Every structure is written in structure tokens, then in C-alpha cells.
Tab-separated table of C-alpha atoms in Angstrom:
chain	number	residue	atom	x	y	z
M	1	UNK	CA	13.721	-23.492	28.057
M	2	UNK	CA	14.595	-19.785	26.077
M	3	UNK	CA	12.245	-17.679	26.511
M	4	UNK	CA	12.884	-14.994	24.472
M	5	UNK	CA	12.066	-17.397	22.076
M	6	UNK	CA	8.626	-18.755	20.870
M	7	UNK	CA	7.474	-22.294	20.269
M	8	UNK	CA	7.628	-22.455	16.625
M	9	UNK	CA	11.567	-21.194	16.649
M	10	UNK	CA	12.065	-23.814	19.441
M	11	UNK	CA	11.035	-26.734	17.863
M	12	UNK	CA	12.675	-25.713	14.483
M	13	UNK	CA	15.569	-25.975	16.336
M	14	UNK	CA	15.771	-27.816	17.501
M	15	UNK	CA	14.338	-30.535	14.579
M	16	UNK	CA	16.738	-28.603	12.698
M	17	UNK	CA	19.634	-30.608	14.600
M	18	UNK	CA	18.208	-33.762	15.002
M	19	UNK	CA	18.362	-34.048	10.756
M	20	UNK	CA	21.801	-32.521	11.076
M	21	UNK	CA	22.518	-35.766	13.272
M	22	UNK	CA	20.868	-37.919	10.259
M	23	UNK	CA	22.569	-36.768	7.924
M	24	UNK	CA	26.128	-36.760	9.589
M	25	UNK	CA	28.687	-39.498	7.841
M	26	UNK	CA	28.437	-42.978	8.653
M	27	UNK	CA	31.098	-44.874	9.645
M	28	UNK	CA	31.698	-48.669	9.854
M	29	UNK	CA	32.665	-49.391	13.367
M	30	UNK	CA	35.917	-51.645	13.699
M	31	UNK	CA	36.309	-54.656	13.558
M	32	UNK	CA	32.915	-54.670	11.508
M	33	UNK	CA	34.710	-57.566	8.834
M	34	UNK	CA	34.731	-60.415	12.242
M	35	UNK	CA	31.077	-59.348	12.467
M	36	UNK	CA	30.720	-60.899	8.464
M	37	UNK	CA	29.196	-63.909	6.772
M	38	UNK	CA	32.124	-65.883	5.335
M	39	UNK	CA	32.083	-65.724	1.344
M	40	UNK	CA	32.788	-67.784	-1.588
M	41	UNK	CA	33.500	-64.925	-2.803
M	42	UNK	CA	35.809	-63.055	-0.480
M	43	UNK	CA	36.647	-60.179	1.316
M	44	UNK	CA	35.098	-57.396	0.430
M	45	UNK	CA	38.016	-54.070	-0.188
M	46	UNK	CA	38.532	-50.816	1.329
M	47	UNK	CA	37.799	-49.365	-1.778
M	48	UNK	CA	33.972	-51.172	-2.698
M	49	UNK	CA	33.413	-50.331	0.724
M	50	UNK	CA	34.168	-46.445	0.189
M	51	UNK	CA	32.167	-46.164	-2.738
M	52	UNK	CA	28.977	-47.631	-1.203
M	53	UNK	CA	29.182	-45.246	1.104
M	54	UNK	CA	29.814	-42.397	-0.535
M	55	UNK	CA	26.799	-43.826	-2.618
M	56	UNK	CA	24.546	-43.858	1.239
M	57	UNK	CA	25.580	-40.449	1.844
M	58	UNK	CA	24.995	-38.956	-1.202
M	59	UNK	CA	20.848	-41.315	-0.891
M	60	UNK	CA	21.247	-39.694	2.181
M	61	UNK	CA	21.262	-36.536	2.421
M	62	UNK	CA	18.895	-35.926	-1.248
M	63	UNK	CA	16.851	-37.309	1.017
M	64	UNK	CA	17.261	-35.111	3.914
M	65	UNK	CA	16.609	-32.306	1.295
M	66	UNK	CA	13.902	-33.325	0.143
M	67	UNK	CA	12.444	-34.495	3.433
M	68	UNK	CA	13.194	-32.353	5.780
M	69	UNK	CA	13.031	-29.016	4.101
M	70	UNK	CA	13.257	-25.920	5.608
M	71	UNK	CA	8.989	-24.704	4.459
M	72	UNK	CA	8.198	-28.767	6.011
M	73	UNK	CA	10.417	-27.857	9.426
M	74	UNK	CA	8.903	-25.045	9.604
M	75	UNK	CA	5.933	-25.657	9.447
M	76	UNK	CA	5.973	-28.560	11.645
M	77	UNK	CA	7.113	-26.153	13.867
M	78	UNK	CA	4.050	-24.197	13.644
M	79	UNK	CA	1.730	-26.619	14.189
M	80	UNK	CA	2.973	-28.243	17.186
M	81	UNK	CA	3.067	-24.293	18.483
M	82	UNK	CA	-0.571	-24.422	17.157
M	83	UNK	CA	-1.777	-27.656	19.370
M	84	UNK	CA	0.287	-26.686	22.003
M	85	UNK	CA	-1.884	-23.306	22.878
M	86	UNK	CA	-4.507	-24.932	21.643
M	87	UNK	CA	-4.939	-27.430	24.474
M	88	UNK	CA	-3.799	-24.404	26.590
M	89	UNK	CA	-6.608	-22.032	25.713
M	90	UNK	CA	-8.902	-25.132	26.167
M	91	UNK	CA	-7.112	-25.684	29.852
M	92	UNK	CA	-8.594	-22.035	31.026
M	93	UNK	CA	-11.669	-22.657	29.616
M	94	UNK	CA	-12.299	-25.700	31.853
M	95	UNK	CA	-11.407	-23.683	34.687
M	96	UNK	CA	-13.875	-21.183	33.551
M	97	UNK	CA	-10.575	-18.384	33.526
M	98	UNK	CA	-12.291	-15.025	31.533
M	99	UNK	CA	-9.343	-12.817	32.169
M	100	UNK	CA	-9.000	-9.608	30.331
M	101	UNK	CA	-6.509	-8.462	27.668
M	102	UNK	CA	-5.591	-10.815	24.083
M	103	UNK	CA	-5.817	-14.707	24.853
M	104	UNK	CA	-2.404	-16.607	23.708
M	105	UNK	CA	-1.077	-17.068	20.084
M	106	UNK	CA	-2.397	-13.720	19.484
M	107	UNK	CA	-0.877	-11.360	16.350
M	108	UNK	CA	1.348	-9.302	18.869
M	109	UNK	CA	2.594	-7.492	15.377
M	110	UNK	CA	-1.654	-5.893	14.684
M	111	UNK	CA	-1.459	-2.658	17.065
M	112	UNK	CA	-4.910	-3.350	17.517
M	113	UNK	CA	-3.866	-6.339	19.872
M	114	UNK	CA	-0.541	-4.400	21.445
M	115	UNK	CA	-3.567	-1.612	22.681
M	116	UNK	CA	-5.958	-4.800	24.738
M	117	UNK	CA	-2.320	-5.848	26.386
M	118	UNK	CA	-3.334	-5.247	30.403
M	119	UNK	CA	-0.777	-2.716	31.890
M	120	UNK	CA	0.278	-5.871	34.404
M	121	UNK	CA	0.274	-9.565	33.790
M	122	UNK	CA	-3.749	-10.567	35.714
M	123	UNK	CA	-2.261	-13.944	36.943
M	124	UNK	CA	-2.680	-15.440	40.571
M	125	UNK	CA	0.157	-17.613	39.956
M	126	UNK	CA	2.668	-14.779	37.815
M	127	UNK	CA	5.563	-14.573	41.132
M	128	UNK	CA	7.504	-11.029	41.062
M	129	UNK	CA	9.863	-11.908	38.374
M	130	UNK	CA	7.372	-12.554	36.063
M	131	UNK	CA	5.659	-9.801	37.140
M	132	UNK	CA	8.327	-7.171	35.699
M	133	UNK	CA	9.405	-9.294	32.704
M	134	UNK	CA	5.867	-8.866	31.305
M	135	UNK	CA	6.270	-5.331	31.810
M	136	UNK	CA	9.891	-4.944	31.107
M	137	UNK	CA	8.318	-6.942	27.071
M	138	UNK	CA	4.586	-4.951	26.882
M	139	UNK	CA	6.988	-1.536	26.851
M	140	UNK	CA	9.547	-3.029	24.633
M	141	UNK	CA	6.687	-3.757	22.310
M	142	UNK	CA	5.363	-0.594	22.619
M	143	UNK	CA	7.891	1.068	21.812
M	144	UNK	CA	8.264	-0.788	19.367
M	145	UNK	CA	4.654	-0.430	17.869
M	146	UNK	CA	5.091	3.156	17.799
M	147	UNK	CA	8.351	3.454	15.978
M	148	UNK	CA	7.031	1.369	13.362
M	149	UNK	CA	3.832	3.768	13.234
M	150	UNK	CA	6.321	6.798	12.808
M	151	UNK	CA	8.427	4.386	9.468
M	152	UNK	CA	4.551	4.013	8.235
M	153	UNK	CA	3.547	7.038	8.415
M	154	UNK	CA	7.067	8.959	7.226
M	155	UNK	CA	6.990	5.733	4.149
M	156	UNK	CA	3.729	7.507	3.503
M	157	UNK	CA	4.728	10.602	3.142
M	158	UNK	CA	7.490	9.645	1.362
M	159	UNK	CA	4.756	7.619	-1.487
M	160	UNK	CA	2.954	11.160	-1.451
M	161	UNK	CA	5.782	13.575	-2.431
M	162	UNK	CA	6.878	11.478	-4.680
M	163	UNK	CA	3.262	11.206	-6.451
M	164	UNK	CA	3.853	14.655	-7.508
M	165	UNK	CA	7.252	14.205	-8.515
M	166	UNK	CA	5.555	11.551	-10.772
M	167	UNK	CA	5.070	14.622	-14.074
M	168	UNK	CA	8.798	14.975	-13.005
M	169	UNK	CA	10.121	12.080	-14.412
M	170	UNK	CA	9.967	12.777	-17.932
M	171	UNK	CA	10.175	16.898	-18.568
M	172	UNK	CA	11.252	16.796	-22.464
M	173	UNK	CA	7.307	15.780	-22.129
M	174	UNK	CA	5.706	17.182	-19.709
M	175	UNK	CA	6.347	20.245	-18.622
M	176	UNK	CA	8.011	22.519	-21.185
M	177	UNK	CA	9.615	20.967	-24.450
M	178	UNK	CA	11.019	24.232	-25.313
M	179	UNK	CA	12.974	25.380	-21.947
M	180	UNK	CA	14.880	22.284	-21.902
M	181	UNK	CA	15.476	20.908	-25.571
M	182	UNK	CA	18.134	23.657	-27.387
M	183	UNK	CA	16.898	23.767	-30.920
M	184	UNK	CA	13.018	24.378	-28.959
M	185	UNK	CA	10.815	27.265	-29.458
M	186	UNK	CA	11.947	29.954	-26.565
M	187	UNK	CA	16.127	29.424	-28.503
M	188	UNK	CA	14.923	30.515	-31.705
M	189	UNK	CA	12.546	32.905	-29.992
M	190	UNK	CA	15.646	34.805	-27.680
M	191	UNK	CA	17.800	34.576	-30.925
M	192	UNK	CA	15.167	36.901	-32.864
M	193	UNK	CA	15.448	39.085	-29.673
M	194	UNK	CA	19.275	39.261	-29.976
M	195	UNK	CA	17.772	40.433	-33.919
M	196	UNK	CA	16.066	43.254	-32.658
M	197	UNK	CA	17.967	44.021	-30.354
M	198	UNK	CA	21.193	44.344	-32.974
M	199	UNK	CA	18.746	46.354	-35.025
M	200	UNK	CA	17.850	48.963	-32.884
M	201	UNK	CA	20.597	49.854	-31.115
M	202	UNK	CA	21.755	50.189	-34.903
M	203	UNK	CA	19.425	52.509	-35.744
M	204	UNK	CA	19.642	54.546	-31.993
M	205	UNK	CA	23.277	54.830	-33.110
M	206	UNK	CA	22.033	56.343	-36.069
M	207	UNK	CA	19.813	58.776	-34.845
M	208	UNK	CA	22.055	60.102	-32.776
M	209	UNK	CA	24.381	61.053	-35.289
M	210	UNK	CA	21.730	62.891	-37.912
M	211	UNK	CA	21.415	65.146	-34.347
M	212	UNK	CA	24.461	65.695	-34.130
M	213	UNK	CA	24.966	66.816	-38.496
M	214	UNK	CA	21.793	68.807	-37.779
M	215	UNK	CA	22.877	71.246	-34.663
M	216	UNK	CA	22.380	74.199	-36.552
M	217	UNK	CA	19.126	72.705	-37.473
M	218	UNK	CA	16.564	75.701	-35.508
M	219	UNK	CA	13.224	73.029	-36.357
M	220	UNK	CA	12.955	70.575	-33.860
M	221	UNK	CA	10.591	67.456	-34.535
M	222	UNK	CA	8.350	66.883	-31.559
M	223	UNK	CA	8.575	62.608	-30.452
M	224	UNK	CA	5.878	61.058	-32.805
M	225	UNK	CA	7.898	62.951	-35.648
M	226	UNK	CA	11.762	60.672	-33.955
M	227	UNK	CA	10.341	57.660	-32.989
M	228	UNK	CA	8.529	58.084	-36.759
M	229	UNK	CA	12.166	58.992	-38.552
M	230	UNK	CA	13.473	56.735	-36.422
M	231	UNK	CA	11.500	53.402	-37.479
M	232	UNK	CA	11.559	54.276	-40.676
M	233	UNK	CA	15.204	54.149	-41.178
M	234	UNK	CA	17.261	51.178	-42.969
């Protein structure tokens, strides 16, 4: 018996094997015509026999697909497993067994159930090989559970980051439309700034020219007068 597979898996495999046997093509035995009852209509032709077998195979396969579907096989296997563990549970209670740990058939994909597993196999009938195998399986199960918890924490962190990035999915509407569009308010403001800079640069150039022309004039303007004269230029 393969100890690495569950009872449900073993029974499912067995049922599928039997279904494949039932679905195998039927072939008439050699000399089958000799066992037939003589008929006034004559013997059946080989073509008629072949057509009848093809129809039989088609009906048989359709029947097996409907009656022995994967869901039905899985359901039967789970029922067998449940009945088996129920019988074991009743036998243990009948013997007055009150061991620690978890019961047979417990869902070992649950973290709480895994944490309840004893460090050693507490059974008087267990041999050394069985104890070592139990410890190996328990260690492997604990490692897988820790890896799963790490993946769950990582998934939770990714979901948190995804929630934080949710507003950035549509930046044109949710952030600042003027920063992501060519004809937005920011672009218009930059155009106005360019025009203003060009005008100021032109006036500064004119101011320098005027100062050069008035180098012989001894009268100097104060700061406010210079600024006023600069802004009044056209």
C-alpha cells in the first residue's frame, strides 16, 4: 500500500481503473458463430456485427461518462474514507483510547490543527520506523505551513500596496490633470511666463541702452525711480 497517498486518492484510483476496464472495447470470441442458434434468415454479416459493436461501444462510453463521472468517483471515495475513519474512531473509543493530539481525519491544512500535532508518535504499537516516518512527515508539514504563512503575509502586503496605489490608476482624473495633459493649465501658465520673461529681457536691454546714452549726464536716479522707469517702458 502506498503510504504517501490518502485513502480517498487510493479509492479514486481503484474506481477509475475499474471504469477503464468497463470502457474497454468488446470483441467477439473466436468461433462465436458456432454457438449461435441456426436461423432461416442466414448468418449475420461481418459488417452488421461490426456496426452493432460500434453502437454498443458508443452507448457504453456515454453511460460510463454519465454514471462514473469524476465528481461521482470523488464523492464515492470520500464516503469510503469517511466510513473508514468513523470505524477507526469507534474502535479507539471502544478500547478507552484518550490520546493527545488530533483525531483521525482532521484537516491538517489548518494551522491550528498542525500546531496540535505531538512531537512524537504516542502509540504503544508504533515501531521505530513508524516513529521516524511520523517525525519526518510532521517536520515537513510544519515547514510547508510556515512557507504558506509567509506567502499569506506577502499577499496581504501586496494587497495593502495595491490599495494604496488605487488612486493612481487614473492620474488624469485623480491626481492633477494639468500635469498630464498638453493643453492643461500648467502649460498655459508656462506660456505666459515665457512671454513675460521675453518682455522683461527686452526692457532690460532697452534700459542698458539708455544708460549707455546717458553716461555724460551727471544726474543719477535712485532705485525706485529706475524700477518705475523700467516698468513704464513699452
